[in-house]
CSV table of C-alpha atoms in Angstrom, one decimal:
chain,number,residue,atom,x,y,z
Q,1,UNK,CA,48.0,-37.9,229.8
Q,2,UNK,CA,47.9,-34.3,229.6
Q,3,UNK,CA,50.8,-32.2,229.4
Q,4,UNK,CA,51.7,-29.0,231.1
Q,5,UNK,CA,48.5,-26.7,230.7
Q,6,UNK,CA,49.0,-23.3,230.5
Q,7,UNK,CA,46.0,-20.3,230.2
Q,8,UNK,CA,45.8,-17.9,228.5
Q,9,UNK,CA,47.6,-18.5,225.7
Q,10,UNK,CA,47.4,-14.5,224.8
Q,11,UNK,CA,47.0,-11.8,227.3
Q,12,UNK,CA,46.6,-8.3,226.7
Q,13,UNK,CA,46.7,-6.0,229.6
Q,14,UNK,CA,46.8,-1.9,229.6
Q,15,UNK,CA,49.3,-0.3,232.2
Q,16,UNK,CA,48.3,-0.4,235.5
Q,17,UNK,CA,45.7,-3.7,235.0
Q,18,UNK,CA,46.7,-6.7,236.6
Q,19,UNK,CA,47.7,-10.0,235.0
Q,20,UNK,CA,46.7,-13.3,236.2
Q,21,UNK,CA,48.9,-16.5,233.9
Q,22,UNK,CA,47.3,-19.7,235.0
Q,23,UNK,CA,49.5,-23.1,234.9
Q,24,UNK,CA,47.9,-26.3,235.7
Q,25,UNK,CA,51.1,-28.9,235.5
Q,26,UNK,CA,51.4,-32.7,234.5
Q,27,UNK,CA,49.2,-35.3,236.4
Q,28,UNK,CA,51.5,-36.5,238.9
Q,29,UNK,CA,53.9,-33.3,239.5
Q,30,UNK,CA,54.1,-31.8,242.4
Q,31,UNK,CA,56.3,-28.8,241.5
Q,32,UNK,CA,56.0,-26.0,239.2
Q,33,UNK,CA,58.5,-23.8,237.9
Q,34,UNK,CA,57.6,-20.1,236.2
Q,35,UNK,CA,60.2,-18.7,233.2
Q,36,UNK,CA,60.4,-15.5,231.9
Q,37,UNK,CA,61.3,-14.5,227.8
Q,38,UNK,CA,61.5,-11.0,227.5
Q,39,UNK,CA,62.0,-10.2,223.4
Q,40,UNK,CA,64.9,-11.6,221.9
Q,41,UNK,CA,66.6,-13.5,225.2
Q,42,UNK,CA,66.4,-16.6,226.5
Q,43,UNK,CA,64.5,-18.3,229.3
Q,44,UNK,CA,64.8,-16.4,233.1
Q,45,UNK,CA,63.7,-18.9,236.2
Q,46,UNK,CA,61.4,-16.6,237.7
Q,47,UNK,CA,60.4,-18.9,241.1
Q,48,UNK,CA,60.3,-22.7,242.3
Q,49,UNK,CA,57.2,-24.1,243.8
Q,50,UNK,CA,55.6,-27.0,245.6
Q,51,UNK,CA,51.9,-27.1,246.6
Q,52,UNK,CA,51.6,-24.4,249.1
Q,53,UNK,CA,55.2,-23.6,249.4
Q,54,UNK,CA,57.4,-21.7,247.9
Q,55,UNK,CA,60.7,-23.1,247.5
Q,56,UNK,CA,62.9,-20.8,245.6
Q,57,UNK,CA,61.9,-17.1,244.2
Q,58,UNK,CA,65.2,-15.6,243.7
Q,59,UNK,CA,64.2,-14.6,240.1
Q,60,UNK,CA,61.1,-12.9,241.4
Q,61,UNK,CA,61.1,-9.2,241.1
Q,62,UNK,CA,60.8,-7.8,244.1
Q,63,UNK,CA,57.9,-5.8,243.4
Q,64,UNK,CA,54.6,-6.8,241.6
Q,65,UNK,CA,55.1,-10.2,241.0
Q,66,UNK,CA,53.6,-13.4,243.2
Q,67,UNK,CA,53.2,-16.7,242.5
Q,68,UNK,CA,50.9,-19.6,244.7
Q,69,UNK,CA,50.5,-22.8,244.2
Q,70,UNK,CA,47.4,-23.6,246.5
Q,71,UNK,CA,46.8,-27.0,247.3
Q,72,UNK,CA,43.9,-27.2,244.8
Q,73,UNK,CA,43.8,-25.8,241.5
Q,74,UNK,CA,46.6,-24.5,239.5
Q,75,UNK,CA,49.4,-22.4,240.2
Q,76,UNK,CA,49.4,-18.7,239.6
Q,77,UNK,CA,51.4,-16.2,238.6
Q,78,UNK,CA,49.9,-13.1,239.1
Q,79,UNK,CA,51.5,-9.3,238.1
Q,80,UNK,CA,50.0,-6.2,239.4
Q,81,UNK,CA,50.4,-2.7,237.9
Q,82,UNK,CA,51.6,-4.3,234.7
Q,83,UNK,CA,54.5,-1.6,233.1
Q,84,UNK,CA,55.2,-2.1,228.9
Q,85,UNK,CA,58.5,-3.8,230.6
Q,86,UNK,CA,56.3,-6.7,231.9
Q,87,UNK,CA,55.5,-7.6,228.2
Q,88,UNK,CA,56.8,-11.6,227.8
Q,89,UNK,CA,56.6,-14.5,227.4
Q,90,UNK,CA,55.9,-16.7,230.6
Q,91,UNK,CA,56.4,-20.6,230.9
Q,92,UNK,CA,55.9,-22.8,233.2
Q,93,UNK,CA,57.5,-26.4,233.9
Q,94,UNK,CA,56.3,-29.2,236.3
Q,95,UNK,CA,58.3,-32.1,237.6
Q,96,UNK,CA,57.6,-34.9,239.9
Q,97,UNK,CA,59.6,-34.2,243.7
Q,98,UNK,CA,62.1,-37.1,242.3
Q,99,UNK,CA,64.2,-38.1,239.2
Q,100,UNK,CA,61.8,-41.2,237.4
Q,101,UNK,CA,64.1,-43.4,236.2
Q,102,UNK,CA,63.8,-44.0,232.2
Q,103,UNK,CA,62.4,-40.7,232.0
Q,104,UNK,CA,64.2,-39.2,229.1
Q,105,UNK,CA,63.4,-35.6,229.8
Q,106,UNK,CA,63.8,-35.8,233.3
Q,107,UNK,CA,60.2,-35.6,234.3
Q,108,UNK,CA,60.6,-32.1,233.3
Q,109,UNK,CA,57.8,-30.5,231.1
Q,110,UNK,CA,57.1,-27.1,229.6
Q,111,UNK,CA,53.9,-25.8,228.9
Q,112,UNK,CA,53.4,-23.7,225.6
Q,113,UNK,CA,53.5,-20.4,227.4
Q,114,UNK,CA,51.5,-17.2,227.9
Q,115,UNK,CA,52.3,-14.1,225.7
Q,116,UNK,CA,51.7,-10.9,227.9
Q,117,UNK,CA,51.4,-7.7,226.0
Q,118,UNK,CA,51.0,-4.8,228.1
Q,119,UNK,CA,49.7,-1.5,225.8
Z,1,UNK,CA,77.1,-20.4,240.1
Z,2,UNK,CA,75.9,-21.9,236.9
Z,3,UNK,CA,76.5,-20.0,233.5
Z,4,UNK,CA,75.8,-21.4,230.2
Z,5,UNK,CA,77.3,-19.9,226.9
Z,6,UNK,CA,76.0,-20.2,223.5
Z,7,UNK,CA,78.3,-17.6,222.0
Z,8,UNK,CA,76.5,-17.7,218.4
Z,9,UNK,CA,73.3,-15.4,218.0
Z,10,UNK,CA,72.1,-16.3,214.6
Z,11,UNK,CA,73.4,-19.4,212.0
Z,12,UNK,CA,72.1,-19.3,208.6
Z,13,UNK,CA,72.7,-22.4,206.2
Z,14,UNK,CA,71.3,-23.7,203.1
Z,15,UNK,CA,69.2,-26.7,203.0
Z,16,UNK,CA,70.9,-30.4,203.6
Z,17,UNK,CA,74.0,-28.5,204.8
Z,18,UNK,CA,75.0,-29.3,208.5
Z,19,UNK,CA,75.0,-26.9,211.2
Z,20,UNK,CA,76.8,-27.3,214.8
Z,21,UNK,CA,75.3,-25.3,217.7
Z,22,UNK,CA,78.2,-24.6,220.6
Z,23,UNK,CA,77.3,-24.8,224.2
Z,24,UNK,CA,79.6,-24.5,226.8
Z,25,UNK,CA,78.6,-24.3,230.6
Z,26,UNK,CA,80.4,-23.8,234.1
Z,27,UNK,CA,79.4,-25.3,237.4
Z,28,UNK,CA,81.1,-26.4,240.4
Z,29,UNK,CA,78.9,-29.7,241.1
Z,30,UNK,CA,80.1,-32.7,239.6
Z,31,UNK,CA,77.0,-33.8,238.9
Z,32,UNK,CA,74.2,-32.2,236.7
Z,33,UNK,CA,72.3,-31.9,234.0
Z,34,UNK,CA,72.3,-30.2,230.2
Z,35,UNK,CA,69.2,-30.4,227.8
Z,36,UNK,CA,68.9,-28.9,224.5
Z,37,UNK,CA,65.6,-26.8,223.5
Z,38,UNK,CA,64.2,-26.3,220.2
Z,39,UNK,CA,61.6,-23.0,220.3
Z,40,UNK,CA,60.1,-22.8,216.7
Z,41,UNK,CA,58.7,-19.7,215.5
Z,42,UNK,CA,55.2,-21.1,217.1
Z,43,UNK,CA,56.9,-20.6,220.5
Z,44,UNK,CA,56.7,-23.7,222.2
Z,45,UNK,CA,59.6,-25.6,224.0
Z,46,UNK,CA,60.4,-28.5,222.5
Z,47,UNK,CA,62.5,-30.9,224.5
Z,48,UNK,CA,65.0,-32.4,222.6
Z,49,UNK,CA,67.5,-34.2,224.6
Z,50,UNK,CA,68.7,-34.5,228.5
Z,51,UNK,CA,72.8,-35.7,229.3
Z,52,UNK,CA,73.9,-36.5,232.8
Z,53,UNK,CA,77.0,-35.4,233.8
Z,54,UNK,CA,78.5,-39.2,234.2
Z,55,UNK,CA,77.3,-40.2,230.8
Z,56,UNK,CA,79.3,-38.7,228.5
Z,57,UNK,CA,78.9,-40.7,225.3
Z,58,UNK,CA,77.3,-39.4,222.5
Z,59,UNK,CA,74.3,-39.4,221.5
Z,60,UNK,CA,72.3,-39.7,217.5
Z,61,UNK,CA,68.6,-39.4,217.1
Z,62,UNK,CA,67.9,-39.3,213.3
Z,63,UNK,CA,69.2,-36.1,212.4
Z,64,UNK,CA,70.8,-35.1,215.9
Z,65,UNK,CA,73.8,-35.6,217.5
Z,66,UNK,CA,75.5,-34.7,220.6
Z,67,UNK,CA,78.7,-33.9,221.4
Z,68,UNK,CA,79.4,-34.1,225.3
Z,69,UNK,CA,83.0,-32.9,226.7
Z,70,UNK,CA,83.1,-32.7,230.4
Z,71,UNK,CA,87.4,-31.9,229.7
Z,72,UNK,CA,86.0,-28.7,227.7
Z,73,UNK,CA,82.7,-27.9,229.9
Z,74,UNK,CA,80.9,-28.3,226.3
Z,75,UNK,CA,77.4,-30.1,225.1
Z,76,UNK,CA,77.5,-29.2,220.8
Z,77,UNK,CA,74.7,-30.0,219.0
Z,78,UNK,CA,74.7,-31.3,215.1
Z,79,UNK,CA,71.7,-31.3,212.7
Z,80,UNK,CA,73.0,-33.0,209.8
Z,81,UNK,CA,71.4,-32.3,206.3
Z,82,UNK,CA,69.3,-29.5,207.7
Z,83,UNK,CA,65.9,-28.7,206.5
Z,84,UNK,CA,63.7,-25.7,206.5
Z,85,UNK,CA,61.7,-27.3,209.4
Z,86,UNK,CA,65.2,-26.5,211.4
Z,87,UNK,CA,65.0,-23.3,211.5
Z,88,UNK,CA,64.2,-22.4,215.3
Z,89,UNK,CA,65.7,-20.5,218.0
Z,90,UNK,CA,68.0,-23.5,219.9
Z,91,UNK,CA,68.6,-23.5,224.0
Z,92,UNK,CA,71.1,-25.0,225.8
Z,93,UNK,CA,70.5,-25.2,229.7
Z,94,UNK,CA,72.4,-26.5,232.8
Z,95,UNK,CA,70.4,-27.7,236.1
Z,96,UNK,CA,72.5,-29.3,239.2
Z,97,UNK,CA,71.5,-31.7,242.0
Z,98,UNK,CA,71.2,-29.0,244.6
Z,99,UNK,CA,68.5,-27.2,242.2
Z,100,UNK,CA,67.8,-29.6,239.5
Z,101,UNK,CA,64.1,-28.8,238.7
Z,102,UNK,CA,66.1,-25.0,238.2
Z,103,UNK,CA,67.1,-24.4,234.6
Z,104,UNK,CA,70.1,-22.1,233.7
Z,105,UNK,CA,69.8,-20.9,230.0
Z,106,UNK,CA,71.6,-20.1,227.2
Z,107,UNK,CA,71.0,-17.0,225.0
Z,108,UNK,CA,69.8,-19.1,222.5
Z,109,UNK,CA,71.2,-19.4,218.9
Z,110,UNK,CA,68.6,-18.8,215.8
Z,111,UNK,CA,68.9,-21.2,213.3
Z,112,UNK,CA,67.9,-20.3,209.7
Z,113,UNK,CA,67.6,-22.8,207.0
Z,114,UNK,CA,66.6,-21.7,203.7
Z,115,UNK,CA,65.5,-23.7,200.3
């Protein structure tokens, strides 16, 4: 049972390019969460989604930044104009729509994140 | 609105000492969530542990223990007899039934073991 898959796991990007983070979540999840760690802070929730639906994006910048979850394939979190301020790390999470009994971690599962360097 | 507070940036300790990691964290809802994270210098999330809000006994797990306190808002974390293995940045997060797939982080607190 794969986990949380996320791709790349490095991404260099100049200023300007754009940035496509790929997250393929947990057999079984429906909904995908995308996190933001700039340098030395902790995790930002960037935006909730189900398939085709975006439930919450009220840690989406409002410029830039979109994410999709289409119905098939993975979800995508894709940055245009990349700026040296977009440098991070980005995580994403999937859950199942409901709390699994006996799941210890809630049904909640982090990939191993995408490191985005803009130069 | 949900805020979680891990007021110490960096602890350093020497190996097999103990090390407590404070977490305290405001919400309105009575009932939620709190987890604890372990992000080693790799960078992965590690899950370590999930609480609900009407469970508050404590929990062990080897080296781990939990301190839940729903009188003082707080959710400490104890690694007894730490090792160099330890040392990782530690998260502390908050999610409530209206948003429960939503984490609300900590700052983090970097944990430094040395030999």
């Amino acid at each position: 049972n794969a986990g949380v898959m996320q791709n790349p796991r490095h991404l260099v990007r100049r200023r300007g390019q754009e940035a496509r983070l790929r997250c393929s979540p947990m057999k079984g999840h429906s909904h995908v969460y995308w996190y933001r760690q700039l340098p030395e802070e902790g995790l930002k929730f960037m935006v909730y989604l189900q398939k085709e639906n975006i439930i919450d994006e009220s840690g989406m910048p409002k410029e830039r930044f979109s994410a999709e979850f289409p119905k098939e394939g993975p979800s995508i979190l894709r940055i245009q104009q990349v700026v040296r301020g977009d440098s991070a790390a980005y995580f994403c999470a999937s859950s199942p729509p409901f709390i699994i009994p006996g799941q210890g971690n809630y049904g909640y599962t982090f990939g191993s994140g995408t490191r985005l360097t803009v130069v | 609105a949900q805020k979680v507070t891990q007021a110490q940036t960096e602890i350093s300790v020497v190996e097999k000492e103990d090390v407590t990691l404070d977490c305290v964290y405001e919400t309105r809802d009575t009932t939620y969530y709190l987890f604890w994270y372990k992000q080693p210098p790799s960078g992965e999330l590690v899950f370590l542990i999930r609480r609900n809000s009407f469970d508050e006994q404590n929990e062990i797990s080897g080296r781990y223990s939990w301190n839940f306190q729903k009188s003082t808002s707080s959710f400490n974390f104890t690694i007894t007899a730490s090792q160099v293995v330890d040392s990782a940045v530690y998260f502390c997060a908050l999610s409530t039934t209206d948003s429960w797939g939503k984490l609300q982080f900590g700052a983090g607190t970097q944990v430094v073991v040395t030999p």
